[in-house]
Amino acid sequence: MEKLVITGGTPLKGEVTINGAKNAAVAILPAALLINGITTIENLPNISDVKLLCEIIEELGAKITWVGKNTITIDARNITSTRAPLELTRKFRASYYLIGALLGRCGDVQVGMPGGCKLGARPIDQHIKGFEALGAHVEVGQGNITATCKELVGTNIYMDIVSVGATINVMLASVLAKGTTIIDNPAKEPHIVDVANFLNTMGADVRGAGTDVIKINGVEKLEGNITYSVVPDQIEAGTFMLAAVASRGDLVIKNCTTKHLECISAKLLEIGAHVEELDGDTIHVWCDKRPSKANIKTLPYPGFPTDLQPQMGVVLATAEGTSIINESIWESRFQYTDELNKMGAKITAQGKTAIFEGVDSLYGAPVCATDLRAGAALIIAGICAEGTTEVYNLEHIDRGYENIEEKFRSIGANIKRVKEEDPNKNLVEMSE
Ligand code: EPZ
């Protein structure tokens, strides 16, 4: 088992470069299966969700070649199976994009139920509603989702709830459908726009991504031999912005899209930090005093992203005064506050609301990452705390951040990843 050992107290200073967006990449890879051809995808984050998805895609018959640390080619001319096994799909959330892509390409698919961060109930009723509206027959049972259709026909689909996954899955299923599909009340996150841009680069006709209505005119076929670069990761960039403020540091964050970070920048200015946008792809964040309190409500884009809520919680844990976070997207996204309280924070979480009484400082302790973004938050907390923190359950963090400890070390953090001897192994040795 591995853990991160962090000795805190050093403000983060320097430059950090952001990778491609996880939540765009894990949809673009399945989208590449829609094409009877070869695609090259650049600026792909080298994270475990991407590697796992590549493993599944190869088992379906596609050929993947890593032509660089962050670049692959996918040859999807020879799809030999449309069955993705539960033992792989249950390891992450985005496996469900294989349904939309394979339904659109082959008209028949069986995918094991998705897994992903434990944030409360994560239903897929809106995905199924979209597939059935397009004419598919969908069955859920024995741990699998099975969808079949003779022909997908475009139609109007109203999303009962704003859903990133359902919006993308309906887009994937409808680009080769007959006629036009209108998605009302879609999600508008940067990764939705990026997937639409990727599809259009392949010759699809997707309009309005990022707005309140997405219109997809079905096309006969998609063109291969294209190269596409994944959009910079809004959430990784926001993670480092919040780390700069929590550690009272000074960071220049490169290869980001400042437009996607407007909500975070606004909040940081509100609590007394400094934010400077240097042209469209670099942001400078620094904080030389204790931030003031804030009230946060997570909302779909362009509101405050739920995926930056735990990281913001670390900032508020040592801010001046009492702050409140209202988590409107997920039922259970405050598990990290129990871990922060082990480090001296004073947080009371009840349902979808948490109250943060700002303390002067945190102190190091052994803590466990409960999900991907909680893990990132605990790393930031360890960097800010006095003393030494050990962060366990790194598999959560490695799903969504490439080389996270190297990146933090390059901007001054005293952090290292160590293999922890298996305590049982030692016991066995001693008893022999
Ligand atoms: C995506 O999850 C992201 N994951 C999540 O990021 C992110 O928290 C979430 O969007 C919201 O931005 C990926 O993109 C792989 P949703 P997704 O469908 O698509 C309800 C991270 O840390 N809902 O937008 O699963 C749902 O319960 C991860 O990178 C339904 O009711 O989220 C939730 O309350 C964690 N029925 C809300 O909608 C459905 O059919 C938003 O969920 C689908 C969703």
Coordinates of C-alpha atoms and ligand atoms in Angstrom, one line a residue:
M1 CA 0.0 0.0 0.0
E2 CA 1.3 3.5 -0.7
K3 CA 0.9 6.7 1.2
L4 CA 1.9 10.4 0.8
V5 CA 4.0 11.8 3.6
I6 CA 3.8 15.6 3.8
T7 CA 5.6 18.0 6.1
G8 CA 3.6 21.2 6.1
G9 CA 4.1 24.9 6.7
T10 CA 5.7 26.0 3.5
P11 CA 3.7 28.4 1.3
L12 CA 3.5 27.1 -2.3
K13 CA 5.5 29.2 -4.8
G14 CA 6.3 28.9 -8.5
E15 CA 4.8 27.8 -11.8
V16 CA 2.6 24.7 -12.4
T17 CA 1.3 23.4 -15.8
I18 CA -2.2 22.0 -16.1
N19 CA -2.9 18.7 -17.9
G20 CA -5.8 17.9 -20.2
A21 CA -9.2 17.6 -18.5
K22 CA -10.0 14.2 -17.0
N23 CA -13.8 14.6 -17.5
A24 CA -13.4 15.5 -21.1
A25 CA -10.8 12.8 -21.8
V26 CA -12.9 10.0 -20.4
A27 CA -15.7 10.9 -22.8
I28 CA -13.6 11.6 -25.9
L29 CA -11.9 8.2 -25.7
P30 CA -15.3 6.3 -26.1
A31 CA -16.4 8.9 -28.6
A32 CA -13.5 7.9 -30.8
L33 CA -15.3 4.5 -31.2
L34 CA -18.0 6.2 -33.2
I35 CA -15.6 6.5 -36.1
N36 CA -14.6 3.7 -38.5
G37 CA -11.2 5.2 -38.7
I38 CA -8.1 6.4 -36.8
T39 CA -8.0 9.4 -34.4
T40 CA -5.1 11.0 -32.6
I41 CA -5.8 12.5 -29.2
E42 CA -3.3 14.9 -27.6
N43 CA -3.0 16.5 -24.1
L44 CA -4.5 13.4 -22.6
P45 CA -4.0 13.2 -18.8
N46 CA -1.9 10.2 -17.9
I47 CA -4.2 9.0 -15.1
S48 CA -5.6 5.6 -14.1
D49 CA -9.2 6.3 -15.4
V50 CA -7.7 7.0 -18.9
K51 CA -5.5 3.9 -18.7
L52 CA -8.4 1.7 -17.6
L53 CA -10.6 3.1 -20.4
C54 CA -7.9 2.3 -22.9
E55 CA -7.7 -1.2 -21.6
I56 CA -11.4 -1.7 -22.1
I57 CA -11.4 -0.1 -25.5
E58 CA -8.7 -2.5 -26.7
E59 CA -10.7 -5.4 -25.4
L60 CA -13.5 -4.2 -27.7
G61 CA -11.1 -4.6 -30.7
A62 CA -9.8 -1.1 -31.2
K63 CA -6.0 -0.6 -31.4
I64 CA -4.5 2.0 -29.1
T65 CA -0.9 3.2 -29.5
W66 CA 0.7 5.6 -27.0
V67 CA 2.8 7.9 -29.2
G68 CA 3.9 10.1 -26.3
K69 CA 3.2 10.5 -22.5
N70 CA 0.0 12.4 -23.3
T71 CA -0.8 11.4 -26.9
I72 CA -2.5 8.3 -28.3
T73 CA -3.8 7.1 -31.6
I74 CA -7.0 5.0 -31.6
D75 CA -7.7 2.7 -34.6
A76 CA -11.4 1.9 -34.3
R77 CA -11.9 0.3 -37.7
N78 CA -12.3 -3.2 -36.3
I79 CA -14.7 -3.3 -33.3
T80 CA -15.0 -7.0 -32.4
S81 CA -17.1 -6.8 -29.3
T82 CA -19.7 -4.5 -27.7
R83 CA -19.5 -6.1 -24.3
A84 CA -17.6 -4.2 -21.5
P85 CA -17.1 -6.4 -18.4
L86 CA -18.4 -5.3 -14.9
E87 CA -15.1 -6.1 -13.2
L88 CA -13.6 -3.2 -15.2
T89 CA -16.5 -0.8 -15.7
R90 CA -17.2 -0.8 -11.9
K91 CA -13.8 0.8 -11.2
F92 CA -14.8 4.3 -12.5
R93 CA -17.8 6.4 -13.5
A94 CA -17.1 7.2 -17.1
S95 CA -17.4 3.6 -18.4
Y96 CA -21.0 4.5 -19.0
Y97 CA -20.0 6.6 -22.0
L98 CA -19.3 3.3 -23.8
I99 CA -23.1 2.8 -24.0
G100 CA -23.8 6.0 -26.0
A101 CA -20.8 5.4 -28.3
L102 CA -21.4 1.7 -29.0
L103 CA -25.1 2.2 -29.3
G104 CA -24.4 5.0 -31.9
R105 CA -21.8 2.9 -33.8
C106 CA -23.2 -0.6 -33.5
G107 CA -26.8 -0.4 -32.3
D108 CA -26.1 -3.0 -29.6
V109 CA -24.1 -2.8 -26.3
Q110 CA -23.8 -4.3 -22.9
V111 CA -21.8 -2.5 -20.3
G112 CA -21.3 -3.3 -16.6
M113 CA -22.7 -0.8 -14.2
P114 CA -20.3 2.1 -13.6
G115 CA -18.6 2.8 -10.3
G116 CA -16.8 6.1 -9.4
C117 CA -16.5 8.3 -6.3
K118 CA -18.9 7.4 -3.5
L119 CA -20.9 10.7 -3.4
G120 CA -24.3 9.3 -2.6
A121 CA -26.8 7.9 -5.0
R122 CA -25.6 8.2 -8.6
P123 CA -28.6 7.2 -10.7
I124 CA -28.5 6.9 -14.5
D125 CA -32.2 7.4 -15.2
Q126 CA -31.6 10.4 -17.4
H127 CA -29.1 8.5 -19.5
I128 CA -31.7 5.7 -20.0
K129 CA -34.5 8.3 -20.7
G130 CA -32.3 9.7 -23.5
F131 CA -31.4 6.4 -25.1
E132 CA -35.1 5.2 -25.0
A133 CA -36.3 8.5 -26.5
L134 CA -33.9 7.9 -29.5
G135 CA -35.5 4.5 -30.0
A136 CA -33.3 2.1 -28.0
H137 CA -34.5 -0.7 -25.8
V138 CA -32.7 -0.5 -22.5
E139 CA -32.5 -3.2 -19.8
V140 CA -30.7 -2.9 -16.4
G141 CA -30.1 -6.1 -14.6
Q142 CA -27.5 -8.6 -13.2
G143 CA -25.0 -5.7 -12.9
N144 CA -25.2 -4.7 -16.6
I145 CA -26.9 -2.1 -18.7
T146 CA -28.0 -3.5 -22.1
A147 CA -29.1 -1.3 -24.9
T148 CA -30.2 -2.3 -28.4
C149 CA -31.9 -0.6 -31.3
K150 CA -32.6 -1.2 -35.0
E151 CA -32.3 2.5 -35.8
L152 CA -31.7 5.6 -33.7
V153 CA -34.1 8.4 -34.6
G154 CA -33.5 12.0 -33.5
T155 CA -36.0 13.6 -31.1
N156 CA -36.5 16.3 -28.5
I157 CA -35.2 15.3 -25.0
Y158 CA -35.7 17.4 -21.9
M159 CA -33.3 16.6 -19.1
D160 CA -35.2 16.5 -15.8
I161 CA -32.0 17.3 -14.0
V162 CA -28.8 18.9 -15.2
S163 CA -26.5 16.0 -15.8
V164 CA -23.0 16.0 -17.3
G165 CA -23.0 12.3 -18.0
A166 CA -26.4 12.1 -19.5
T167 CA -25.9 15.2 -21.7
I168 CA -22.7 13.7 -23.1
N169 CA -24.2 10.2 -23.5
V170 CA -27.2 11.5 -25.5
M171 CA -24.8 13.5 -27.7
L172 CA -22.7 10.4 -28.4
A173 CA -25.8 8.3 -29.2
S174 CA -27.4 10.9 -31.5
V175 CA -24.5 12.1 -33.8
L176 CA -25.2 9.1 -36.2
A177 CA -28.9 9.0 -35.6
K178 CA -31.5 9.7 -38.3
G179 CA -32.7 13.3 -38.1
T180 CA -32.3 16.0 -35.5
T181 CA -32.0 15.6 -31.7
I182 CA -32.6 18.6 -29.4
I183 CA -31.4 18.4 -25.8
D184 CA -33.2 20.8 -23.5
N185 CA -31.8 21.7 -20.0
P186 CA -28.3 20.2 -20.8
A187 CA -25.2 20.5 -18.7
K188 CA -22.9 23.3 -19.9
E189 CA -19.5 22.3 -18.3
P190 CA -16.3 23.0 -20.3
H191 CA -16.0 19.2 -20.9
I192 CA -19.4 19.1 -22.6
V193 CA -18.2 21.7 -25.1
D194 CA -14.9 19.9 -25.6
V195 CA -16.7 16.6 -26.4
A196 CA -18.9 18.5 -28.9
N197 CA -15.9 20.1 -30.5
F198 CA -14.2 16.7 -30.8
L199 CA -17.3 15.2 -32.4
N200 CA -17.5 18.1 -34.9
T201 CA -13.8 17.7 -35.7
M202 CA -14.8 14.2 -36.8
G203 CA -17.6 15.6 -39.1
A204 CA -20.6 15.5 -36.6
D205 CA -23.0 18.4 -36.5
V206 CA -23.4 19.4 -32.8
R207 CA -24.5 23.0 -32.1
G208 CA -25.1 24.9 -29.0
A209 CA -22.9 22.9 -26.5
G210 CA -22.4 25.1 -23.5
T211 CA -25.8 26.8 -23.9
D212 CA -29.3 26.0 -22.7
V213 CA -30.1 24.0 -25.8
I214 CA -27.9 21.5 -27.8
K215 CA -29.0 20.6 -31.3
I216 CA -27.5 17.5 -33.0
N217 CA -28.2 16.9 -36.7
G218 CA -27.4 13.3 -37.4
V219 CA -24.9 12.5 -40.1
E220 CA -24.3 9.4 -42.3
K221 CA -20.7 8.9 -41.2
L222 CA -17.7 10.5 -39.4
E223 CA -14.3 11.3 -40.9
G224 CA -11.2 9.6 -39.6
N225 CA -7.5 10.7 -39.6
I226 CA -8.1 13.7 -37.3
T227 CA -6.0 15.0 -34.4
Y228 CA -7.6 16.6 -31.3
S229 CA -6.2 18.2 -28.2
V230 CA -8.1 17.8 -24.9
V231 CA -9.2 21.0 -23.2
P232 CA -7.2 22.1 -20.1
D233 CA -8.6 20.7 -16.8
Q234 CA -10.7 23.3 -15.1
I235 CA -10.7 21.3 -11.9
E236 CA -7.0 20.6 -11.7
A237 CA -6.4 24.4 -12.3
G238 CA -8.9 25.3 -9.6
T239 CA -7.2 22.8 -7.3
F240 CA -3.9 24.6 -7.6
M241 CA -5.6 28.1 -7.3
L242 CA -7.1 27.0 -4.0
A243 CA -3.8 25.4 -2.9
A244 CA -2.1 28.7 -3.4
V245 CA -4.6 30.5 -1.2
A246 CA -4.8 27.8 1.5
S247 CA -1.0 27.8 1.8
R248 CA -0.7 31.6 1.7
G249 CA 1.5 31.1 -1.4
D250 CA 2.0 32.6 -4.8
L251 CA 1.4 30.4 -7.9
V252 CA 1.4 31.0 -11.7
I253 CA -0.9 28.3 -13.2
K254 CA -0.2 27.7 -16.9
N255 CA -2.1 25.9 -19.7
C256 CA -5.5 26.6 -18.2
T257 CA -8.5 28.4 -19.7
T258 CA -9.1 31.4 -17.5
K259 CA -12.7 31.8 -18.7
H260 CA -13.6 28.4 -17.1
L261 CA -12.2 29.6 -13.8
E262 CA -14.2 32.8 -13.4
C263 CA -16.3 31.5 -10.6
I264 CA -13.3 30.5 -8.5
S265 CA -11.4 33.7 -9.3
A266 CA -14.5 35.7 -8.1
K267 CA -14.7 33.8 -4.8
L268 CA -11.0 34.1 -4.1
L269 CA -11.1 37.9 -4.7
E270 CA -14.1 38.1 -2.4
I271 CA -12.2 36.5 0.5
G272 CA -9.1 38.7 0.0
A273 CA -6.8 36.7 -2.2
H274 CA -5.3 38.2 -5.4
V275 CA -6.0 36.8 -8.9
E276 CA -4.5 38.1 -12.1
E277 CA -5.4 36.6 -15.6
L278 CA -2.3 36.7 -17.8
D279 CA -3.8 36.4 -21.4
G280 CA -6.3 33.5 -21.8
D281 CA -4.3 30.6 -20.6
T282 CA -2.3 31.6 -17.5
I283 CA -3.6 32.7 -14.1
H284 CA -1.6 34.2 -11.2
V285 CA -3.0 33.6 -7.7
W286 CA -1.4 34.7 -4.5
C287 CA -2.5 35.3 -0.9
D288 CA -0.4 37.0 1.8
K289 CA -3.0 37.2 4.6
R290 CA -5.7 35.1 6.3
P291 CA -8.7 34.9 4.0
S292 CA -12.0 36.1 5.2
K293 CA -15.1 33.8 5.5
A294 CA -17.3 32.9 2.6
N295 CA -20.6 31.2 1.8
I296 CA -20.5 28.7 -1.1
K297 CA -23.3 26.9 -3.0
T298 CA -22.1 24.3 -5.5
L299 CA -24.0 24.5 -8.8
P300 CA -23.8 23.3 -12.4
Y301 CA -21.4 25.3 -14.6
P302 CA -20.9 28.3 -14.6
G303 CA -21.7 28.1 -10.9
F304 CA -19.1 27.0 -8.2
P305 CA -18.1 23.4 -9.3
T306 CA -18.8 20.6 -6.9
D307 CA -15.5 19.1 -7.8
L308 CA -13.7 22.0 -6.1
Q309 CA -15.9 22.0 -3.0
P310 CA -13.5 19.9 -0.8
Q311 CA -10.5 22.0 -1.9
M312 CA -12.4 25.2 -1.0
G313 CA -13.3 23.6 2.3
V314 CA -9.6 23.5 3.2
V315 CA -9.3 27.3 2.5
L316 CA -12.4 28.0 4.7
A317 CA -11.1 25.7 7.5
T318 CA -8.5 28.3 8.4
A319 CA -10.3 31.4 7.1
E320 CA -11.4 34.3 9.4
G321 CA -14.8 33.7 10.9
T322 CA -17.5 31.1 10.1
S323 CA -18.2 29.9 6.6
I324 CA -21.0 27.8 5.1
I325 CA -20.9 25.4 2.1
N326 CA -24.1 24.1 0.6
E327 CA -23.4 21.0 -1.6
S328 CA -26.4 21.0 -4.0
I329 CA -25.2 18.4 -6.5
W330 CA -24.3 15.3 -4.4
E331 CA -25.9 13.8 -1.3
S332 CA -22.7 12.9 0.4
R333 CA -19.7 15.0 -0.4
F334 CA -18.6 16.1 3.1
Q335 CA -16.8 12.9 4.1
Y336 CA -13.5 14.8 3.9
T337 CA -14.6 17.0 6.8
D338 CA -14.2 14.2 9.3
E339 CA -10.6 13.9 8.1
L340 CA -10.0 17.6 8.3
N341 CA -11.4 17.6 11.8
K342 CA -8.7 15.0 12.7
M343 CA -6.2 17.8 11.7
G344 CA -7.8 20.4 14.0
A345 CA -10.4 21.8 11.8
K346 CA -13.8 22.7 13.3
I347 CA -16.4 21.7 10.7
T348 CA -19.9 20.5 11.3
A349 CA -21.5 18.7 8.3
Q350 CA -25.2 17.9 8.3
G351 CA -26.7 16.5 5.0
K352 CA -25.9 18.9 2.2
T353 CA -24.6 21.7 4.5
A354 CA -21.3 22.1 6.3
I355 CA -20.4 24.9 8.7
F356 CA -16.7 25.8 9.0
E357 CA -15.5 27.7 12.1
G358 CA -12.1 29.1 10.9
V359 CA -9.2 27.9 13.1
D360 CA -5.7 29.6 13.3
S361 CA -4.0 26.5 11.8
L362 CA -4.3 22.8 11.1
Y363 CA -1.9 20.2 12.5
G364 CA -0.6 17.1 10.7
A365 CA -2.3 13.7 11.2
P366 CA -2.8 10.4 9.3
V367 CA -5.9 10.8 7.1
C368 CA -7.7 8.8 4.4
A369 CA -8.8 10.0 1.0
T370 CA -12.5 9.1 0.7
D371 CA -12.8 10.1 -3.0
L372 CA -10.8 11.8 -5.7
R373 CA -11.3 15.5 -4.8
A374 CA -11.3 14.8 -1.1
G375 CA -7.9 13.3 -1.6
A376 CA -6.7 16.5 -3.3
A377 CA -8.1 18.5 -0.5
L378 CA -6.2 16.4 2.1
I379 CA -2.9 16.9 0.3
I380 CA -3.5 20.7 0.4
A381 CA -4.4 20.4 4.1
G382 CA -1.2 18.5 4.8
I383 CA 0.8 21.2 2.9
C384 CA -0.8 23.9 5.1
A385 CA -0.7 22.0 8.4
E386 CA 2.0 22.3 11.1
G387 CA 3.9 18.9 11.3
T388 CA 3.5 15.8 9.3
T389 CA 0.5 14.4 7.5
E390 CA 0.1 10.9 6.0
V391 CA -2.5 10.6 3.2
Y392 CA -3.8 7.0 2.5
N393 CA -6.0 5.5 -0.2
L394 CA -4.0 7.1 -3.0
E395 CA -5.8 5.1 -5.7
H396 CA -8.6 7.6 -5.5
I397 CA -6.3 10.5 -6.2
D398 CA -4.4 8.7 -9.0
R399 CA -7.7 8.3 -10.9
G400 CA -7.8 12.1 -11.6
Y401 CA -4.4 13.8 -11.1
E402 CA -1.2 13.0 -13.1
N403 CA 2.0 13.0 -11.0
I404 CA 0.3 15.0 -8.3
E405 CA 3.2 14.8 -5.7
E406 CA 5.8 15.8 -8.3
K407 CA 3.7 18.8 -9.3
F408 CA 3.3 19.9 -5.6
R409 CA 7.0 19.2 -4.9
S410 CA 8.0 21.4 -7.9
I411 CA 6.3 24.4 -6.2
G412 CA 7.9 23.9 -2.8
A413 CA 5.8 21.2 -1.0
N414 CA 7.7 18.7 1.2
I415 CA 5.9 15.6 -0.1
K416 CA 6.8 12.1 -1.0
R417 CA 5.1 8.9 -1.9
V418 CA 6.2 5.9 0.1
K419 CA 5.4 2.3 0.0
E420 CA 4.0 1.2 3.3
E421 CA 5.2 -2.2 4.5
D422 CA 2.2 -4.6 4.9
P423 CA 1.8 -4.7 8.7
N424 CA 0.5 -8.3 8.5
K425 CA 3.6 -9.3 6.5
N426 CA 5.8 -8.0 9.4
L427 CA 3.7 -9.9 11.9
V428 CA 4.1 -13.2 9.9
E429 CA 7.9 -12.6 9.8
M430 CA 8.1 -12.0 13.5
S431 CA 6.0 -15.1 14.3
E432 CA 8.2 -17.4 12.2
Ligands
EPZ1 C1 -19.7 14.2 -13.6 O1 -20.3 13.1 -12.9 C2 -18.3 14.2 -13.2 N1 -17.6 12.9 -13.5 C3 -18.2 14.4 -11.7 O2 -16.8 14.6 -11.3 C4 -18.9 15.7 -11.3 O3 -19.0 15.8 -9.9 C5 -20.3 15.7 -11.9 O4 -20.3 15.4 -13.3 C6 -21.0 17.1 -11.7 O5 -20.3 18.1 -12.3 C7 -17.2 12.7 -14.8 O6 -17.4 13.6 -15.7 C8 -16.6 11.4 -15.1 P1 -24.1 14.3 -13.2 P2 -21.8 12.6 -13.4 O7 -24.8 13.3 -14.1 O8 -21.9 12.7 -14.9 C9 -28.1 13.5 -10.8 C10 -14.7 14.2 -10.3 O9 -14.3 14.4 -9.2 N2 -28.4 12.6 -11.9 O10 -23.8 15.7 -13.7 O11 -22.0 11.3 -12.8 C11 -26.9 13.1 -9.9 O12 -27.3 12.2 -8.9 C12 -16.1 13.6 -10.5 O13 -14.1 14.4 -11.4 C13 -29.6 12.0 -11.9 O14 -30.5 12.2 -11.0 O15 -22.7 13.7 -12.7 C14 -26.4 14.4 -9.4 O16 -27.1 14.8 -8.3 C15 -16.9 13.3 -9.2 N3 -29.9 11.1 -12.9 C16 -26.6 15.4 -10.5 O17 -27.6 14.7 -11.4 C17 -29.0 10.8 -13.9 O18 -29.3 10.0 -14.8 C18 -25.4 15.6 -11.4 O19 -24.9 14.4 -11.8 C19 -27.7 11.4 -13.9 C20 -27.5 12.3 -12.8

